[in-house]
XYZ file of C-alpha atoms in Angstrom:
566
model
C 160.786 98.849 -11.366
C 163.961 100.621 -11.588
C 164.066 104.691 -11.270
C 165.490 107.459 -12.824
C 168.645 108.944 -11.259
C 169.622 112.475 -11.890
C 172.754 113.885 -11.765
C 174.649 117.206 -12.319
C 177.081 116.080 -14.678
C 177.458 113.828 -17.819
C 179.828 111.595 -18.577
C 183.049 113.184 -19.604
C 184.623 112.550 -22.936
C 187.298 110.346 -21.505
C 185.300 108.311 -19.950
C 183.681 107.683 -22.620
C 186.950 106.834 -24.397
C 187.687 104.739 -22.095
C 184.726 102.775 -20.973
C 181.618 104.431 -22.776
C 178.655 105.745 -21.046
C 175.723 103.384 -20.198
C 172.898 105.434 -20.852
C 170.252 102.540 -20.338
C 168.541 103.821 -16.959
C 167.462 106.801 -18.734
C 166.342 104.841 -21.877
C 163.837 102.666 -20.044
C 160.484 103.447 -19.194
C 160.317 103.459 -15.577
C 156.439 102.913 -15.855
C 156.923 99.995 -17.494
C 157.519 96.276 -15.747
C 161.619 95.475 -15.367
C 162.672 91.949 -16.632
C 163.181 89.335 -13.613
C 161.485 91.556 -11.112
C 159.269 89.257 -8.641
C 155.451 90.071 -9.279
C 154.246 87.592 -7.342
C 152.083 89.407 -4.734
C 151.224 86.212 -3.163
C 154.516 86.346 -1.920
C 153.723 89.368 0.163
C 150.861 88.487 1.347
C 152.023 85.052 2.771
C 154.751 86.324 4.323
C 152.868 88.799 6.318
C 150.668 86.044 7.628
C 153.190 84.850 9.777
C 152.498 88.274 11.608
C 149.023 88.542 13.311
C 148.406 85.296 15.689
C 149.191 83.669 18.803
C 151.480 84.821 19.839
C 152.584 87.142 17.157
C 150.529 90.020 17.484
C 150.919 93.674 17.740
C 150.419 94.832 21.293
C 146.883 95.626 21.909
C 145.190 92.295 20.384
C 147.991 89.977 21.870
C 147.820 91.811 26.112
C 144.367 91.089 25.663
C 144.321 87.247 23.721
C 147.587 85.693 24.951
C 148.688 88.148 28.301
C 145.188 88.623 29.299
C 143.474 85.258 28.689
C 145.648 82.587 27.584
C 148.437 83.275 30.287
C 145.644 83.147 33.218
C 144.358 79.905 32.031
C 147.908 78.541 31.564
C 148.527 79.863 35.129
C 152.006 80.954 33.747
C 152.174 84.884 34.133
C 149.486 87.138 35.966
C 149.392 90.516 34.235
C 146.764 92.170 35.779
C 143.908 92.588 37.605
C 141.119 91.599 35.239
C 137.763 89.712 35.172
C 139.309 87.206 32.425
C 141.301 85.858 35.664
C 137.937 84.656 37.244
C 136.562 82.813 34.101
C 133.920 86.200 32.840
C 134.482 86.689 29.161
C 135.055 89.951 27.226
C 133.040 90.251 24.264
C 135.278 92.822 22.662
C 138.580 90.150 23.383
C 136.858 87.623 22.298
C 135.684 89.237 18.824
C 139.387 90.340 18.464
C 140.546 86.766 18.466
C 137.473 85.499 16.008
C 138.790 88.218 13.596
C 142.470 87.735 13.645
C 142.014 83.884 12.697
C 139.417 84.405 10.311
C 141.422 87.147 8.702
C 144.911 85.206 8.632
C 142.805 82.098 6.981
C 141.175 84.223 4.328
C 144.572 85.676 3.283
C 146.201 82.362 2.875
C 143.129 81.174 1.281
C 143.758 83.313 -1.239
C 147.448 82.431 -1.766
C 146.489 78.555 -1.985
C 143.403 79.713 -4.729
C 145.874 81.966 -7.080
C 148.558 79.599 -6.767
C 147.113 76.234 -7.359
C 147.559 74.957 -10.807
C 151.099 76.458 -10.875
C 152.314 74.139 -8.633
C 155.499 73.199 -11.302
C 156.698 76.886 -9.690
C 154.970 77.438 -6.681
C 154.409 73.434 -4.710
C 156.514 75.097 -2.058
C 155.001 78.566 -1.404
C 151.259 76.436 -1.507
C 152.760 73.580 0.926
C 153.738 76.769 3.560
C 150.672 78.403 3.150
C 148.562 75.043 4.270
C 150.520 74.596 6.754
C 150.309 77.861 8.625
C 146.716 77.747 7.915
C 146.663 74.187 9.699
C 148.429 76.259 12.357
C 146.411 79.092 12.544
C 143.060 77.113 12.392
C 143.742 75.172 15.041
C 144.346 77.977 17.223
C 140.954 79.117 16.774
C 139.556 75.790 17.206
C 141.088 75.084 20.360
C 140.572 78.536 21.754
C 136.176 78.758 20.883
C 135.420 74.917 19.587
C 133.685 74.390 16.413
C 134.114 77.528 14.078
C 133.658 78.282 10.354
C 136.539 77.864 7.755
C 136.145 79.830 4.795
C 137.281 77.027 2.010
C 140.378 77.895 -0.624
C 138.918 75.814 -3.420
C 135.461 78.125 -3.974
C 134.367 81.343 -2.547
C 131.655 80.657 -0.103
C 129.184 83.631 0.783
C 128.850 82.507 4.708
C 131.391 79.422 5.347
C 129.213 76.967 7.746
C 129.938 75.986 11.545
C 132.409 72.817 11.305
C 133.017 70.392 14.393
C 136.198 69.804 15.969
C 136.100 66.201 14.811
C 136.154 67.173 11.201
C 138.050 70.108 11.177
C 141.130 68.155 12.865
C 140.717 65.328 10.327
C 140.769 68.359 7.580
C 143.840 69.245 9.729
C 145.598 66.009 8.714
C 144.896 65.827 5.312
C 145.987 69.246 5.192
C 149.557 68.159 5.922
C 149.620 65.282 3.997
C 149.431 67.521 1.289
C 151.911 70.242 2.503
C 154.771 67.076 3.223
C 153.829 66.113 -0.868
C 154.235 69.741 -1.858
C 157.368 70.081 -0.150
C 159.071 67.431 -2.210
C 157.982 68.476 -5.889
C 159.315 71.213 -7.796
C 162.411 72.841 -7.767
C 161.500 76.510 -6.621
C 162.080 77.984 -2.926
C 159.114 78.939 -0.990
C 160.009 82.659 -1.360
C 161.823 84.420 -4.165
C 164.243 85.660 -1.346
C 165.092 83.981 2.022
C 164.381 86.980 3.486
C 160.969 86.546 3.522
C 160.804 83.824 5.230
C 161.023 85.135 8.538
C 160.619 81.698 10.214
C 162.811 79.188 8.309
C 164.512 81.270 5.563
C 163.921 79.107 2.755
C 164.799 75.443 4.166
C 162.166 73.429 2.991
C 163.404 70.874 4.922
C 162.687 72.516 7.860
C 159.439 73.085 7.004
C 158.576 69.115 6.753
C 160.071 68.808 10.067
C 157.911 71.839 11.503
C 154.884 69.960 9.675
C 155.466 66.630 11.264
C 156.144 68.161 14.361
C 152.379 70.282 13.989
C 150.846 67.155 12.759
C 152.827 65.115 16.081
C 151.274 67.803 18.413
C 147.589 67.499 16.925
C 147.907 63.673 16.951
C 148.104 64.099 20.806
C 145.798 66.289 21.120
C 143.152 63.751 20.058
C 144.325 61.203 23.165
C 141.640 60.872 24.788
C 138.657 61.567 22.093
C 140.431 59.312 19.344
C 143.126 56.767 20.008
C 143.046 55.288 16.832
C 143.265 58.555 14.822
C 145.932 59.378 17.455
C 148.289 56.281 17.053
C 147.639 56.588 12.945
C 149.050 60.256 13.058
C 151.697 60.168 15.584
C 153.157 57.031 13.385
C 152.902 59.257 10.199
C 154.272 62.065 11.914
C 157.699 59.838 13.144
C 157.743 58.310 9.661
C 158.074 61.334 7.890
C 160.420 63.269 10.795
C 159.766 65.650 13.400
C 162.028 68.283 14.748
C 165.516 66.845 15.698
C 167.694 69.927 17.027
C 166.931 73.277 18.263
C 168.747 73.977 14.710
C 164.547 72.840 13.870
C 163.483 75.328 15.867
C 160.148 77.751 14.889
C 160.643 81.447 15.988
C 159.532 84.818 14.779
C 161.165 87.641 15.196
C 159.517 91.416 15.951
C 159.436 93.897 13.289
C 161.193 95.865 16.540
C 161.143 98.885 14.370
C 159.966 101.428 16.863
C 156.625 101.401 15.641
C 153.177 100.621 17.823
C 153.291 97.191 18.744
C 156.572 96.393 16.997
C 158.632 95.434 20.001
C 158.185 91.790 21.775
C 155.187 92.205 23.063
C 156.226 91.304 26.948
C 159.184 93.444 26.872
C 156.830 96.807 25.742
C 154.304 95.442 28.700
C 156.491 95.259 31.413
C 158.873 97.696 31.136
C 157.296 100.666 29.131
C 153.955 100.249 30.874
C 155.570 99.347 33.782
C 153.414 96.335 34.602
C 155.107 93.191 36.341
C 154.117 90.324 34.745
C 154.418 87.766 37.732
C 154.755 84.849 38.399
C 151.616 82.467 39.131
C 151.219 80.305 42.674
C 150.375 76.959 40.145
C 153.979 77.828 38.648
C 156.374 78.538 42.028
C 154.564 75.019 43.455
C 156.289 73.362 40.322
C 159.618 74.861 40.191
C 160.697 74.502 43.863
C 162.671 72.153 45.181
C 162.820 69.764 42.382
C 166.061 68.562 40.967
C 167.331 69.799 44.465
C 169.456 72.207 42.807
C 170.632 74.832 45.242
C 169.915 78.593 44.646
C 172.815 80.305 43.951
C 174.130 83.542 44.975
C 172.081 86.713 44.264
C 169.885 87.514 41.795
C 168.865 91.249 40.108
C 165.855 92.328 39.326
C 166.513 94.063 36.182
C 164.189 96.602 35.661
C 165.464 98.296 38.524
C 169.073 98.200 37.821
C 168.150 99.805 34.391
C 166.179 102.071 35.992
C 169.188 103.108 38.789
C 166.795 102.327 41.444
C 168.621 102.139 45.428
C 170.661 98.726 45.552
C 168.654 98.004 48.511
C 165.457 97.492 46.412
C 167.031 95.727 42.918
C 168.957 92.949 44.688
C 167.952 89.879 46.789
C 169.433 90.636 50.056
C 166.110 90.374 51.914
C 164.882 88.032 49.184
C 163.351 84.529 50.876
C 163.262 81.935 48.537
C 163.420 78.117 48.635
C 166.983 76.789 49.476
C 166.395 74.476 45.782
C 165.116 75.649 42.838
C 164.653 74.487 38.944
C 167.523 76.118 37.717
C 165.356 77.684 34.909
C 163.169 79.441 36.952
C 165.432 81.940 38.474
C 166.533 82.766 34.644
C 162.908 82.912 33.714
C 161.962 85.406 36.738
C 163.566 88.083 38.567
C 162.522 89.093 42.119
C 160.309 91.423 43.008
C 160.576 95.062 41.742
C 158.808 97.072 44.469
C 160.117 96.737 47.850
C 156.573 95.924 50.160
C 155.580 98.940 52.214
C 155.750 96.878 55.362
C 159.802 96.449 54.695
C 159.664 92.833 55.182
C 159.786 90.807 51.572
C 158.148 87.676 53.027
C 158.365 84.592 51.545
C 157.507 86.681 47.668
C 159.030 83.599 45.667
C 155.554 81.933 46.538
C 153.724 83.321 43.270
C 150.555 84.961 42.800
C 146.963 83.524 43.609
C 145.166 82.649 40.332
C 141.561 84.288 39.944
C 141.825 86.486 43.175
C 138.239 88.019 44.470
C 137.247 91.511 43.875
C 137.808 92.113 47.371
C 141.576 90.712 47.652
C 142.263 92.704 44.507
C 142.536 95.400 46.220
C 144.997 94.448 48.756
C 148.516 95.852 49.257
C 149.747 92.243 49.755
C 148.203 91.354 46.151
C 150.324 94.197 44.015
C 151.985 92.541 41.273
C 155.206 94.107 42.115
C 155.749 92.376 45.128
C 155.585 88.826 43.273
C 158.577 87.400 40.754
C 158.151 88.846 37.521
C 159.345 88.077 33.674
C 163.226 87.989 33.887
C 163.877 87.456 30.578
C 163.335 91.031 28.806
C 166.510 92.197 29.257
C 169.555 91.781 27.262
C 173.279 92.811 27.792
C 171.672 95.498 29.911
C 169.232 97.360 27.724
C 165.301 95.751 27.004
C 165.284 93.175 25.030
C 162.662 94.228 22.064
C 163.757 92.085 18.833
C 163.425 89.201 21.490
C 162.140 86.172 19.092
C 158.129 84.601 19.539
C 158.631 80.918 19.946
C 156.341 79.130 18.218
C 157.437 75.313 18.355
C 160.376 74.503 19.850
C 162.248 70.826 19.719
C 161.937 69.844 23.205
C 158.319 69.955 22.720
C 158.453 67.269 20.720
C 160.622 65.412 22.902
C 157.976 65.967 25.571
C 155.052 64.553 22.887
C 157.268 61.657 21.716
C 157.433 60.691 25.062
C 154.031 60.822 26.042
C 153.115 58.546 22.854
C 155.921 56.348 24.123
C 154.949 55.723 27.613
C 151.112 55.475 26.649
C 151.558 52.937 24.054
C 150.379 55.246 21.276
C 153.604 54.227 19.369
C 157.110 52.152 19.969
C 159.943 53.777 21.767
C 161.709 54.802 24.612
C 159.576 57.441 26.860
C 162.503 57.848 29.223
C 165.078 58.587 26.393
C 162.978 61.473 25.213
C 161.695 62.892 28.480
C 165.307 62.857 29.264
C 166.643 64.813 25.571
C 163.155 67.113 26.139
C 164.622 68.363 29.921
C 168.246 68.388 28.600
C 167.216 70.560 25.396
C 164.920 72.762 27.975
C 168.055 73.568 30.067
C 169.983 74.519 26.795
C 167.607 76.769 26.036
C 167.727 78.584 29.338
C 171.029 78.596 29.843
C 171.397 75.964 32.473
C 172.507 73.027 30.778
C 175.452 71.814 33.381
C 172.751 71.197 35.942
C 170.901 69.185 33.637
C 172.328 65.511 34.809
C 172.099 66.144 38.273
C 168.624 67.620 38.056
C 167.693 64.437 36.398
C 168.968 61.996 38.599
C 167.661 63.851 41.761
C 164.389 62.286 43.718
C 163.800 65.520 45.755
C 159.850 66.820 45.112
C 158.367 70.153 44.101
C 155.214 70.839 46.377
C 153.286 69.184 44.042
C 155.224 65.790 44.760
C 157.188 65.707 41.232
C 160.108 64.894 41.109
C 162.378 64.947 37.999
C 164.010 60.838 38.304
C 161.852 59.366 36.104
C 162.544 56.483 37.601
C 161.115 57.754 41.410
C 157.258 56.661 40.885
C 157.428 57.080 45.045
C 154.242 59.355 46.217
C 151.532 61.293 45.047
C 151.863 63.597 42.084
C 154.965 61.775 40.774
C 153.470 59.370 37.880
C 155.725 59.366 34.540
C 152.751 61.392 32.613
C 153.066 63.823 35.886
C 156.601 64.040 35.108
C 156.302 64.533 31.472
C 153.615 67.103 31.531
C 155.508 69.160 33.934
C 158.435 69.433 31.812
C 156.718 69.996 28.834
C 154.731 73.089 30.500
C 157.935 74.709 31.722
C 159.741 74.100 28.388
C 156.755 75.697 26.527
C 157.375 78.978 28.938
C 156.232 82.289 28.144
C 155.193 82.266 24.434
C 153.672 78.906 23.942
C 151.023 79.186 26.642
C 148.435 77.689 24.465
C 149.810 74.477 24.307
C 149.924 74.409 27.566
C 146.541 74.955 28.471
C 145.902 72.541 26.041
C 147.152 69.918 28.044
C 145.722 71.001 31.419
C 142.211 70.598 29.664
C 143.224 67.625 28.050
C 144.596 65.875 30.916
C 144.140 67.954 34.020
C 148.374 68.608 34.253
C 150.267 69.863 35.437
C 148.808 70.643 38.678
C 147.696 73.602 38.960
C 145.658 75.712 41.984
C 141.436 76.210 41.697
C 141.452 80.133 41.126
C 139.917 81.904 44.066
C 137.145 83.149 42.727
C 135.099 82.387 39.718
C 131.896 82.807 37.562
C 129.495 82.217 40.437
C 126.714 81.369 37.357
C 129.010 78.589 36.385
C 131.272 77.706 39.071
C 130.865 76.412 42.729
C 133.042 78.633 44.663
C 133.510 76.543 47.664
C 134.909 73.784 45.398
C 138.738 73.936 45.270
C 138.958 70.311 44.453
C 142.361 70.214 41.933
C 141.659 66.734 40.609
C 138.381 67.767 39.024
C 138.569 68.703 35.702
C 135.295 70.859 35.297
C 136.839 73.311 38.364
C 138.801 75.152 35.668
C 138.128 76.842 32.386
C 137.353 75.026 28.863
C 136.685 77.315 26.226
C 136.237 80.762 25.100
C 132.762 81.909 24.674
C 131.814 82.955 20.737
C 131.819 86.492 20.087
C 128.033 86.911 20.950
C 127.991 89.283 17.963
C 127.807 85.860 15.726
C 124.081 85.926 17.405
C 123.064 89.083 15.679
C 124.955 88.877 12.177
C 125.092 85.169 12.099
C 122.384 83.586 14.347
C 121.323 79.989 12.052
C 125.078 79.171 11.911
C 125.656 80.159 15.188
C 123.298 77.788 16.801
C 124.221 75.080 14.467
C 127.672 75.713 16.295
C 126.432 75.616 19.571
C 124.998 72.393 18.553
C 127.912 71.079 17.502
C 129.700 72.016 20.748
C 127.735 70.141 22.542
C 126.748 72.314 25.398
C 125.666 76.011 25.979
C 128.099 78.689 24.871
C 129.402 79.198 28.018
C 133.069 79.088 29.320
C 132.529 75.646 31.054
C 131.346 73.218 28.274
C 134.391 71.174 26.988
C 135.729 71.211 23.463
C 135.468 67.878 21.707
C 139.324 66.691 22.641
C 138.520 67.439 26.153
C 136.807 64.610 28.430
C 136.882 66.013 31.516
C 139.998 63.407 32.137
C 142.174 63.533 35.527
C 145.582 62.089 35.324
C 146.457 64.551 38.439
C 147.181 62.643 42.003
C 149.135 65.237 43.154
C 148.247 65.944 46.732
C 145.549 69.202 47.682
């Protein structure tokens, strides 16, 4: 609608001479509709559904779902000292995850339901709703197991428990439509590109981002359903997967000063003041392979922005390896808090996963004397309007050559594990170390190396190789994936947490090759008992086991592909 503007003085007679005086604004009826004004609320409400999941939330929901829970299990980032870290749910977390993917469903079930039948105008805006409700979906699937759907095409009263199985296969039908929908019609997704806060319009993108969705689901399925597997990862090369980092999915903060509006990391670290630090599982892959020498001295940040003493911002009593990943010095900075003994140690070596109640408590435990997140500053000041990464192309370099090498479809596994670690090192910054770190045989503590070729040793398999890439390349915001794989496949290696639920867990078995010695699932909001109780046993059913943090999602078969050495 437009609006009246008053002013204190009327056109003069010459300028009405000379040009007249348009007197419409004040002729129209500002409570009336405006011709070619966008009505389509739809719009609105798709858009904001890119907002509100993994790992776009606003702060409180995504410390707790993504920081809090995801990170541990990825054994990427420690950031803080919670029961979560020894495999004990929180029913309030855990509710808080149910409701933000059964909210962002219900919303874009409700832009697929108003805008079907007007697909002549709208194929595009219905082909990106399915497909970030494919996206969203499977987040929730993969985080509880089998989990009600409320359907787009009717209104259902109390949407019924659905297993994994035939919720992924709804999954790929999904797509199939969204690729269709993409191709007819001649509208844009969004009345204005700016909407589109992922891909601004480019439905092309958008087929590539929904190949590259229906590549990483395909994989997923490995070792529950080969032949559903090879099917999809062929349709999902056929129709083109992401090709550039130009392809790549990001969303940016609203950053607008606002609760929650910031990149999530940046407001956890620096305004709360809480290192997020590095993970043992995640120094053990980072040193020593490529046999790329540290170089020089690095700054902790936070404390140069903060004017703390030289002494205690820069390296000089900083041990660390003599070789390094090249990334991993971009993606951490060294300690901020000087130890109270003086004496930094060897601090590069990463925090303990799943430490006891008893070591929680110990000076030698304080986050701050670990690495923490080094990448949440920017030409000096916090970085805040820092982008979410939500797929980027080098993960699909790392899933291309996975199919490749496990005969899931025809190609070249050592071309694209080689493009995945090249477009990794572009991304941080370190791409002139790239061919030398590829052509090196020297071995992380796990006993990777990054020669694809060098098969010499334990821990140093191609799949070893692959997996380990892919985790670091998926480093901070696309955890999930992550611990995806380690349930899928048991890599990369990671340590046994310390301690863990004593009612499901041995505690005296640190065994790294076993599968079942690390988390599978998040327990169902127990609430679901109470308010939901028929359909919530019909989903424990379905799961397959109690509803307890160690049964294994449908996808996951307790497989080890890990030889790395204890």
């Amino acid at each position: 609608m437009k609006s009246i503007i008053k002013t204190g003085t009327l056109c003069s007679l010459f300028a009405l001479a000379v040009a007249g005086c348009d007197l419409t604004d004040i002729n129209e009826n500002p409570n009336q509709p405006t011709a070619g004004a966008n009505y389509n609320f739809d719009e609105a409400r798709l858009a904001g559904a890119f907002r509100g999941t993994v790992p776009i939330m606003e702060g409180d929901d995504e410390q707790r779902i993504k920081s809090l829970t995801i990170d541990f299990y990825a054994q990427m980032l420690d950031g803080g000292d919670f029961d979560t870290r020894n495999y004990l749910s929180n029913e309030d977390w855990n509710q808080r995850m149910y409701r933000r993917v059964q909210s962002a469903v219900s919303g874009l079930n409700i832009v697929i339901r108003n805008l079907t039948g007007r697909e002549s105008q709208y194929a595009k805006t219905i082909a990106v709703a399915k497909i970030w409700r494919v996206y969203v979906q499977a987040q929730g699937v993969d985080y509880f197991g089998p989990i009600p759907f409320a359907k787009y095409t009717e209104i259902e009263k109390n949407p019924p428990y659905k297993s994994v199985k035939d919720t992924y296969d709804e999954f790929f039908r999904e797509l199939d439509d969204a690729v269709d929908l993409l191709q007819k019609g001649s509208n844009n997704i969004f009345n204005s590109a700016v909407s589109d806060i992922v891909y601004q319009n480019d439905a092309a993108k958008w087929r590539k981002f929904a190949s590259s969705l229906r590549l990483r689901l395909a994989m997923r399925l490995s070792e529950a359903g080969e032949a559903t597997c090879k099917k999809e990862v062929a349709k999902a090369l056929t129709e083109g997967v992401m090709e550039s980092a130009a392809d790549n999915a990001a969303v940016p903060p609203r950053a607008d000063g606002s609760w929650g509006a910031d990149y999530n990391y940046t407001m956890f670290q620096i305004s709360w003041s809480g290192s997020l630090s590095m993970s043992s599982s995640f120094a053990k892959l980072v040193e020593g392979i490529g046999g790329i020498p540290w170089e020089g001295s690095i700054v902790n940040q936070r404390a140069v922005w903060n004017k703390k003493a030289t002494e205690e911002r820069i390296d000089k009593n900083y041990k660390h390896p003599a070789q390094i990943d090249p990334r991993a010095t971009v993606m951490f900075d060294p300690p901020y808090a000087k130890p109270k003994t003086g004496n930094y140690g060897n601090a590069w070596a990463g925090l303990p996963p799943g430490l006891s109640a008893s070591d929680k408590g110990k000076d030698q435990y304080s986050r701050g004397y670990y690495p923490e997140l080094g990448i949440l500053f920017k030409n000096g000041a916090p970085y805040k309007n820092r982008p979410y990464d939500v797929f980027r192309y080098e993960e699909t370099c790392f899933l291309k050559a996975e199919a490749f090498l496990r005969g899931f479809a025809q190609g070249d596994a050592k071309a694209e594990y080689e493009k995945g670690v090249r477009a990794s090192f572009d991304t941080w910054g370190v791409s002139g170390h790239a061919t030398a770190y590829l052509a090196s045989k020297v071995k992380n503590p796990a006993g990777t190396s990054a020669g694809f070729n060098d098969i010499e040793g334990p821990g140093n398999t191609p799949l070893e190789k692959i997996i380990t890439q892919k985790y670091l390349s998926l480093f901070p915001d696309i955890a999930m994936e992550a611990w995806n794989d380690k349930r899928r496949l048991n890599l990369p290696r990671m340590d046994v947490p310390d301690s863990r639920n004593e009612l499901l867990y041995n505690g005296s078995d640190k065994d790294i090759k076993k599968p079942a010695n690390f988390i599978k699932r998040i327990q169902y909001p127990q609430n679901e008992i109470q308010i939901n109780k028929a359909e919530y046993d019909k989903g424990v059913r379905l799961l397959g086991g109690p509803d307890v943090v160690s049964t294994p999602i449908w996808w996951d078969k307790n497989k080890n592909y890990c030889t790395s050495a204890q």
